[in-house]
Tab-separated table of C-alpha atoms in Angstrom:
chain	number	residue	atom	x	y	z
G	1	UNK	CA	0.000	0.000	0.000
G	2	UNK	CA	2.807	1.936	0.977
G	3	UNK	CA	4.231	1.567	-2.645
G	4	UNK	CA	1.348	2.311	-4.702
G	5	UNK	CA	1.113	5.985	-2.339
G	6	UNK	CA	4.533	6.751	-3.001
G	7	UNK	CA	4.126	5.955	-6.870
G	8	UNK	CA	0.818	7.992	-6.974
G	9	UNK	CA	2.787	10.776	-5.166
G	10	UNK	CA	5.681	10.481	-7.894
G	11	UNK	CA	3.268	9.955	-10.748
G	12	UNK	CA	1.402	13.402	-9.777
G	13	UNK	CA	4.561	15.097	-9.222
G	14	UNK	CA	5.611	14.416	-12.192
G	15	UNK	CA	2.850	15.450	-14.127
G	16	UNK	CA	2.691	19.097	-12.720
G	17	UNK	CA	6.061	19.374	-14.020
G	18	UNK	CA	5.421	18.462	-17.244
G	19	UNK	CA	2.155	20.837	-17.174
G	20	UNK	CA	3.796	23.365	-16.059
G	21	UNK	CA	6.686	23.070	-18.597
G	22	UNK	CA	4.026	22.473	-21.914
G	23	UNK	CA	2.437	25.693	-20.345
G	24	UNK	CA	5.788	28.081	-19.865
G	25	UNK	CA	5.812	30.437	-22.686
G	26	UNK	CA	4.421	34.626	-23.921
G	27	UNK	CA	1.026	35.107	-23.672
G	28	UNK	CA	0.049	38.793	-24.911
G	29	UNK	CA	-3.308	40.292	-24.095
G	30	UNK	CA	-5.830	40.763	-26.958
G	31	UNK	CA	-8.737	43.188	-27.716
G	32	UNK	CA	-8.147	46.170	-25.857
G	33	UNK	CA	-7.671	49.770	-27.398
G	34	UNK	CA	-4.379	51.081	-26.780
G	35	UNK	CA	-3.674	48.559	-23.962
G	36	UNK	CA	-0.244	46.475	-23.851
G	37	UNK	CA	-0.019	43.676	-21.094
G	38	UNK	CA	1.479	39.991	-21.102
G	39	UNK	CA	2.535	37.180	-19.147
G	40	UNK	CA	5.880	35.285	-19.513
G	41	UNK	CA	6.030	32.112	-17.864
G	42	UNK	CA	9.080	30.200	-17.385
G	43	UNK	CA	9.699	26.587	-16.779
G	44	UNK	CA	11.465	26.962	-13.376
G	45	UNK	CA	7.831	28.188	-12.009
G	46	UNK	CA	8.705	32.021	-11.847
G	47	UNK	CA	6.681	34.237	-14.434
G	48	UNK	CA	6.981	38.118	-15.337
G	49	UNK	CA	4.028	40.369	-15.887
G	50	UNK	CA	3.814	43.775	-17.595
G	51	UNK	CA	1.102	45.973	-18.784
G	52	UNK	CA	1.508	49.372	-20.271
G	53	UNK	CA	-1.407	52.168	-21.204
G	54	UNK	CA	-0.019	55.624	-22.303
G	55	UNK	CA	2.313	56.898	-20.724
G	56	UNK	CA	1.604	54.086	-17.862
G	57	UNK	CA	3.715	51.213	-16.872
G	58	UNK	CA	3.561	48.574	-14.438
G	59	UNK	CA	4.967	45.377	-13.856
G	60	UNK	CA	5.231	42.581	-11.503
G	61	UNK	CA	6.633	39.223	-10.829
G	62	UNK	CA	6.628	36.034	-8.859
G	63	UNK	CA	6.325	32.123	-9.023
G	64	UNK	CA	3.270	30.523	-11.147
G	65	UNK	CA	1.732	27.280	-10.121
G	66	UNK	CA	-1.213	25.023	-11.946
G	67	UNK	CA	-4.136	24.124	-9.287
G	68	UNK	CA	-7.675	22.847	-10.247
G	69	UNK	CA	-6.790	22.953	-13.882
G	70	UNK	CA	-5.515	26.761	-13.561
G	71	UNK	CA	-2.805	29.084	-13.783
G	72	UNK	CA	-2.419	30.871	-9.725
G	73	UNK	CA	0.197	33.492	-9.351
G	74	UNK	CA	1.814	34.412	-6.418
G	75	UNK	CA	3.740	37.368	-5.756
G	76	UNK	CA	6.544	38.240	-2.679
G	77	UNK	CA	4.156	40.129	-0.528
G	78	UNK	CA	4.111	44.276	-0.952
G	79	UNK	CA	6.509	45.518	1.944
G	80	UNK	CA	3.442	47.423	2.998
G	81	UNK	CA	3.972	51.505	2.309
G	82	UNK	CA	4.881	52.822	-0.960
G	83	UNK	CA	6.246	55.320	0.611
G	84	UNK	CA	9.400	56.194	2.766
G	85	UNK	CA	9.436	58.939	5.966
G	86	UNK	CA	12.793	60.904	5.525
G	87	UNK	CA	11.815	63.389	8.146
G	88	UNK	CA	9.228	65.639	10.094
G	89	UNK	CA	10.421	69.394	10.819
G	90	UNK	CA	8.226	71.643	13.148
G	91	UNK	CA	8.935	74.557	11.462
G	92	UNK	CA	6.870	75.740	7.843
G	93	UNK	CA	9.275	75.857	4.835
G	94	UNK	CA	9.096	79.634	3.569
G	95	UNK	CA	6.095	80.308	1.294
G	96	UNK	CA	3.806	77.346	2.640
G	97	UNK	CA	2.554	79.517	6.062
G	98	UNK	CA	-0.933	78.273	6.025
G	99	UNK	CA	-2.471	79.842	2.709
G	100	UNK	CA	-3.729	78.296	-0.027
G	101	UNK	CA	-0.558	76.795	-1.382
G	102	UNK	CA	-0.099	78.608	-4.342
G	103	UNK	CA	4.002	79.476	-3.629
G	104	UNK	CA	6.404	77.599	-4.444
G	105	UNK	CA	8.072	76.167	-1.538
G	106	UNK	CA	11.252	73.917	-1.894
G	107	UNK	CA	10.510	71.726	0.738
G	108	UNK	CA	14.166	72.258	2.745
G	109	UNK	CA	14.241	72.645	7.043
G	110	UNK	CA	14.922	75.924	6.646
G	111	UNK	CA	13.978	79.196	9.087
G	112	UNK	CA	10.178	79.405	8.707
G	113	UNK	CA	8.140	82.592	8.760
G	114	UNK	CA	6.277	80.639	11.100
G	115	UNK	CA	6.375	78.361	14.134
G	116	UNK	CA	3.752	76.071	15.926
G	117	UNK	CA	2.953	76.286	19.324
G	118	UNK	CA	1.899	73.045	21.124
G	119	UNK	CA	-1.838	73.511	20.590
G	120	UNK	CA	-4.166	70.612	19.802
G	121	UNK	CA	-3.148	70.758	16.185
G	122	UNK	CA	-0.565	72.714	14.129
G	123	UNK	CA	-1.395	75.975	12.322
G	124	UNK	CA	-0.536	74.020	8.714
G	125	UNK	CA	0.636	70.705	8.050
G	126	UNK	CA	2.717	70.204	4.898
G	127	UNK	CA	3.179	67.335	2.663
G	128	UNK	CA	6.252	66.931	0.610
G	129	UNK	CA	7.502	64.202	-1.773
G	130	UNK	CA	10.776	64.430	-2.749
G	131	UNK	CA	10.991	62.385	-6.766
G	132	UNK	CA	13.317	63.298	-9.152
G	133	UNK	CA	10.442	62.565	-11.413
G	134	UNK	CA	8.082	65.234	-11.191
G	135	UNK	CA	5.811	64.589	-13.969
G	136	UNK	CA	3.871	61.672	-11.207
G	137	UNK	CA	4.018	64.180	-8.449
G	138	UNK	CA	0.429	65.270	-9.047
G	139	UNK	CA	-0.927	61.939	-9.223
G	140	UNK	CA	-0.092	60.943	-6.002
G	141	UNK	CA	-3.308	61.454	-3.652
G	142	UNK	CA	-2.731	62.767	-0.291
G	143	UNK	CA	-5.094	63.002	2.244
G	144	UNK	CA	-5.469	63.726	6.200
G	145	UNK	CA	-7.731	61.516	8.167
G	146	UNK	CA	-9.510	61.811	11.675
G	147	UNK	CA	-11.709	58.703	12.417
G	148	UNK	CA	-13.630	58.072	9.457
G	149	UNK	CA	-13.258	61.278	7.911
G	150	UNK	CA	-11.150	62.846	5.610
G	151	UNK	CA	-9.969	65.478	3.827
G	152	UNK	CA	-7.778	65.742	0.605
G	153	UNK	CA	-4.892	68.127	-0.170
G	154	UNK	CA	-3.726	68.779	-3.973
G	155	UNK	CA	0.116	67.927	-4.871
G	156	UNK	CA	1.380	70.093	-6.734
G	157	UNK	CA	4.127	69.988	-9.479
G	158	UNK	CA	6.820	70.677	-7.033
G	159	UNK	CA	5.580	67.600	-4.075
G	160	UNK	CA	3.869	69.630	-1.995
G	161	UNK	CA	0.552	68.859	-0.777
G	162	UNK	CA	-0.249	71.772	1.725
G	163	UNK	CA	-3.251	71.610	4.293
G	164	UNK	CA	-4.151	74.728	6.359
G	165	UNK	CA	-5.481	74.672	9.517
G	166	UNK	CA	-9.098	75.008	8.463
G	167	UNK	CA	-9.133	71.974	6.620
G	168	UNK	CA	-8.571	69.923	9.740
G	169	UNK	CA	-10.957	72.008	12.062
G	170	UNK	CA	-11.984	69.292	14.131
G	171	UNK	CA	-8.481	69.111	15.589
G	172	UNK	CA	-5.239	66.825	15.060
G	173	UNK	CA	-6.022	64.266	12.549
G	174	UNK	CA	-4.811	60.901	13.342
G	175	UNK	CA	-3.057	59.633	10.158
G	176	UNK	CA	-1.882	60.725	6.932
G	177	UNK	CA	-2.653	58.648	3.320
G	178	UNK	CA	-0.454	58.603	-0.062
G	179	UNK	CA	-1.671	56.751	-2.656
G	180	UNK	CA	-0.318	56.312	-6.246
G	181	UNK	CA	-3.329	57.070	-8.129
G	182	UNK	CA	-2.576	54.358	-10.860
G	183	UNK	CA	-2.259	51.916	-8.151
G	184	UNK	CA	-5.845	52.124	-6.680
G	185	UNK	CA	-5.630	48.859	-5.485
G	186	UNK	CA	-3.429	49.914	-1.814
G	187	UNK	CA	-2.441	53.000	-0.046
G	188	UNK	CA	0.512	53.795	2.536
G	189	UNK	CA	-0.657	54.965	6.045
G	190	UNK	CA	1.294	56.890	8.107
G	191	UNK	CA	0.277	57.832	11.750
G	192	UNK	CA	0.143	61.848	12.951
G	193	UNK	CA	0.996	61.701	16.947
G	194	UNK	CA	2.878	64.931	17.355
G	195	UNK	CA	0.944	68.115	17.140
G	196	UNK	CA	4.225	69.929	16.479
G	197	UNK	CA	5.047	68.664	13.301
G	198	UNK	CA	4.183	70.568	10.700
G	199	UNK	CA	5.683	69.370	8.149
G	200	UNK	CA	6.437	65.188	6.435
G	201	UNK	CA	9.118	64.292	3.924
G	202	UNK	CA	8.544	60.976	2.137
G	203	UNK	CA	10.635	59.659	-0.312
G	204	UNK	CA	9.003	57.290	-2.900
G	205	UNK	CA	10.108	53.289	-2.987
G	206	UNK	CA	11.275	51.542	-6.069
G	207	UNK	CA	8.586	49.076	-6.282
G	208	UNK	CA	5.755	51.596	-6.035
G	209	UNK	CA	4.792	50.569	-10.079
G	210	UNK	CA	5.043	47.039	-9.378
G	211	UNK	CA	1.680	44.682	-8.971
G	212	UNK	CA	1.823	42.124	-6.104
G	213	UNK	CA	-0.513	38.949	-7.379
G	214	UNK	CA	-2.032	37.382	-4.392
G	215	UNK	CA	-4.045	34.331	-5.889
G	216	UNK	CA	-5.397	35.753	-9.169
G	217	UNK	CA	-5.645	32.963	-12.308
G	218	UNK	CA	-6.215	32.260	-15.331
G	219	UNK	CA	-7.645	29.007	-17.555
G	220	UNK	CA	-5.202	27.721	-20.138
G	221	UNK	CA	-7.222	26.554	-23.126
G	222	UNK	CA	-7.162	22.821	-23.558
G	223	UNK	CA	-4.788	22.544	-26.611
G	224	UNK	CA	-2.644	25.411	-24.852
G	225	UNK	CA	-2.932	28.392	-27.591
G	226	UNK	CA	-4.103	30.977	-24.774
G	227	UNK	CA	-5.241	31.883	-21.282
G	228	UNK	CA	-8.862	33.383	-20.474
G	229	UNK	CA	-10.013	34.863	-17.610
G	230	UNK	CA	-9.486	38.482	-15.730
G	231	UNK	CA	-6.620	40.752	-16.021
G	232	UNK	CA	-5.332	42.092	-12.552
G	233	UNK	CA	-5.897	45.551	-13.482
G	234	UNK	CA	-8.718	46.551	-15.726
G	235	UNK	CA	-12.296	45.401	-14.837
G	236	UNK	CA	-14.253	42.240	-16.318
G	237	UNK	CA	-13.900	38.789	-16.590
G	238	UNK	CA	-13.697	37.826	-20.766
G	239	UNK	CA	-10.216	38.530	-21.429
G	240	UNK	CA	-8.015	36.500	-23.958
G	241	UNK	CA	-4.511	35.782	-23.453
G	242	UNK	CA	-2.952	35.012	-26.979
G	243	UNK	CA	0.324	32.286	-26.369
G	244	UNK	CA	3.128	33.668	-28.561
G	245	UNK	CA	4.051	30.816	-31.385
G	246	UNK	CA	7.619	29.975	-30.525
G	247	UNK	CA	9.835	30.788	-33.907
């Protein structure tokens, strides 16, 4: 008995490898209007994902595995904040003193036209990213949270996102959200304890483009020509993933 279980065990092992090695190959994504996005899978298990729309590009990787007839794909798992605090100063960087956040504001510790007081909240709180690539500055979404509301400050050109004291009139909000607007599907939280601090540098992490798969799959077609299914980031379900005919 003992025998036969260890054969069945071999048997099955030695299937999945040979499913997932008839399976390894490019499979490009068809049918959608000015939309790039494939799959490579390998034979050693480990695939690479990309998908591309304008001047948008993300990509992601990890291992691939065949379960109940379909493709899974697993990803390392996201670090957890796209995001990286370089430092909180309690003094306002000249031309951000509470107004509407029209100046220009380099973001430096430098002496501030104004100073906070240890009230219950600071007269401004300022935001600033620090990317040598400016041109994604504005589409990262900042916002200021007490409890379950919140309140949403506009980065500008130069990483600043600048929130006067009105906007938080309810008193020292508890945390502070960044989100990559092109990756709607997390946000980095960051908690506000200090009521001095007026002012949060963040950095932004080298992964923040990349798409961590945590489960999603996809059906290979019986004589292995394509994949259907979903596509981890546009909505819907009837997608066709074209296999690449090896030259």
């Amino acid at each position: 008995m003992k025998r036969l279980l260890i054969l069945h065990l071999v048997l099955n092992m030695a299937f999945s490898a040979d499913a997932q090695t008839s399976l390894a190959g490019d499979y490009y994504l068809q049918g959608v209007h000015e939309v790039a996005s494939a799959f490579r899978l390998k034979p050693d298990s480990t695939f690479e994902f990309f998908f591309s729309y304008g001047a948008l590009d993300r990509t992601g990787t990890g291992r691939w595995s065949v379960a109940g007839g379909r493709i899974v794909f697993q990803s390392r798992p996201w670090p957890g904040s796209d995001f990286r605090l370089l430092g909180t100063d309690t003094e306002v960087p000249d031309g951000n003193g509470g107004g509407t956040g029209n100046g220009s504001g380099s973001g430096n510790s430098k002496s501030a036209s104004q100073k906070t007081d240890n009230k219950k909240a600071p007269p401004v709180i300022i935001v600033k990213v620090e990317e040598k690539n400016t041109m994604i500055l504005p589409f990262i979404d900042c916002y200021l949270k007490k409890g379950n509301e919140a309140v949403e400050g506009k980065m500008r050109q130069d990483g600043m996102a600048v929130f006067p004291a009105e906007k938080y009139a309810s008193g020292l909000p508890d945390s502070l959200i960044l989100q990559f607007r092109f990756c709607p599907e997390r946000y980095s939280r960051f908690a506000i304890t200090d009521p001095k601090i007026t002012l949060y540098r963040f950095s932004i992490e080298t992964w923040m483009p990349e798409y961590f798969f945590t489960g999603f799959s996809l059906l290979p077609l019986a004589d292995g020509s394509a994949l259907e299914g979903g596509h981890p980031l546009l909505e819907g379900q009837a997608f066709t993933w074209v296999r690449e005919k090896e030259q």
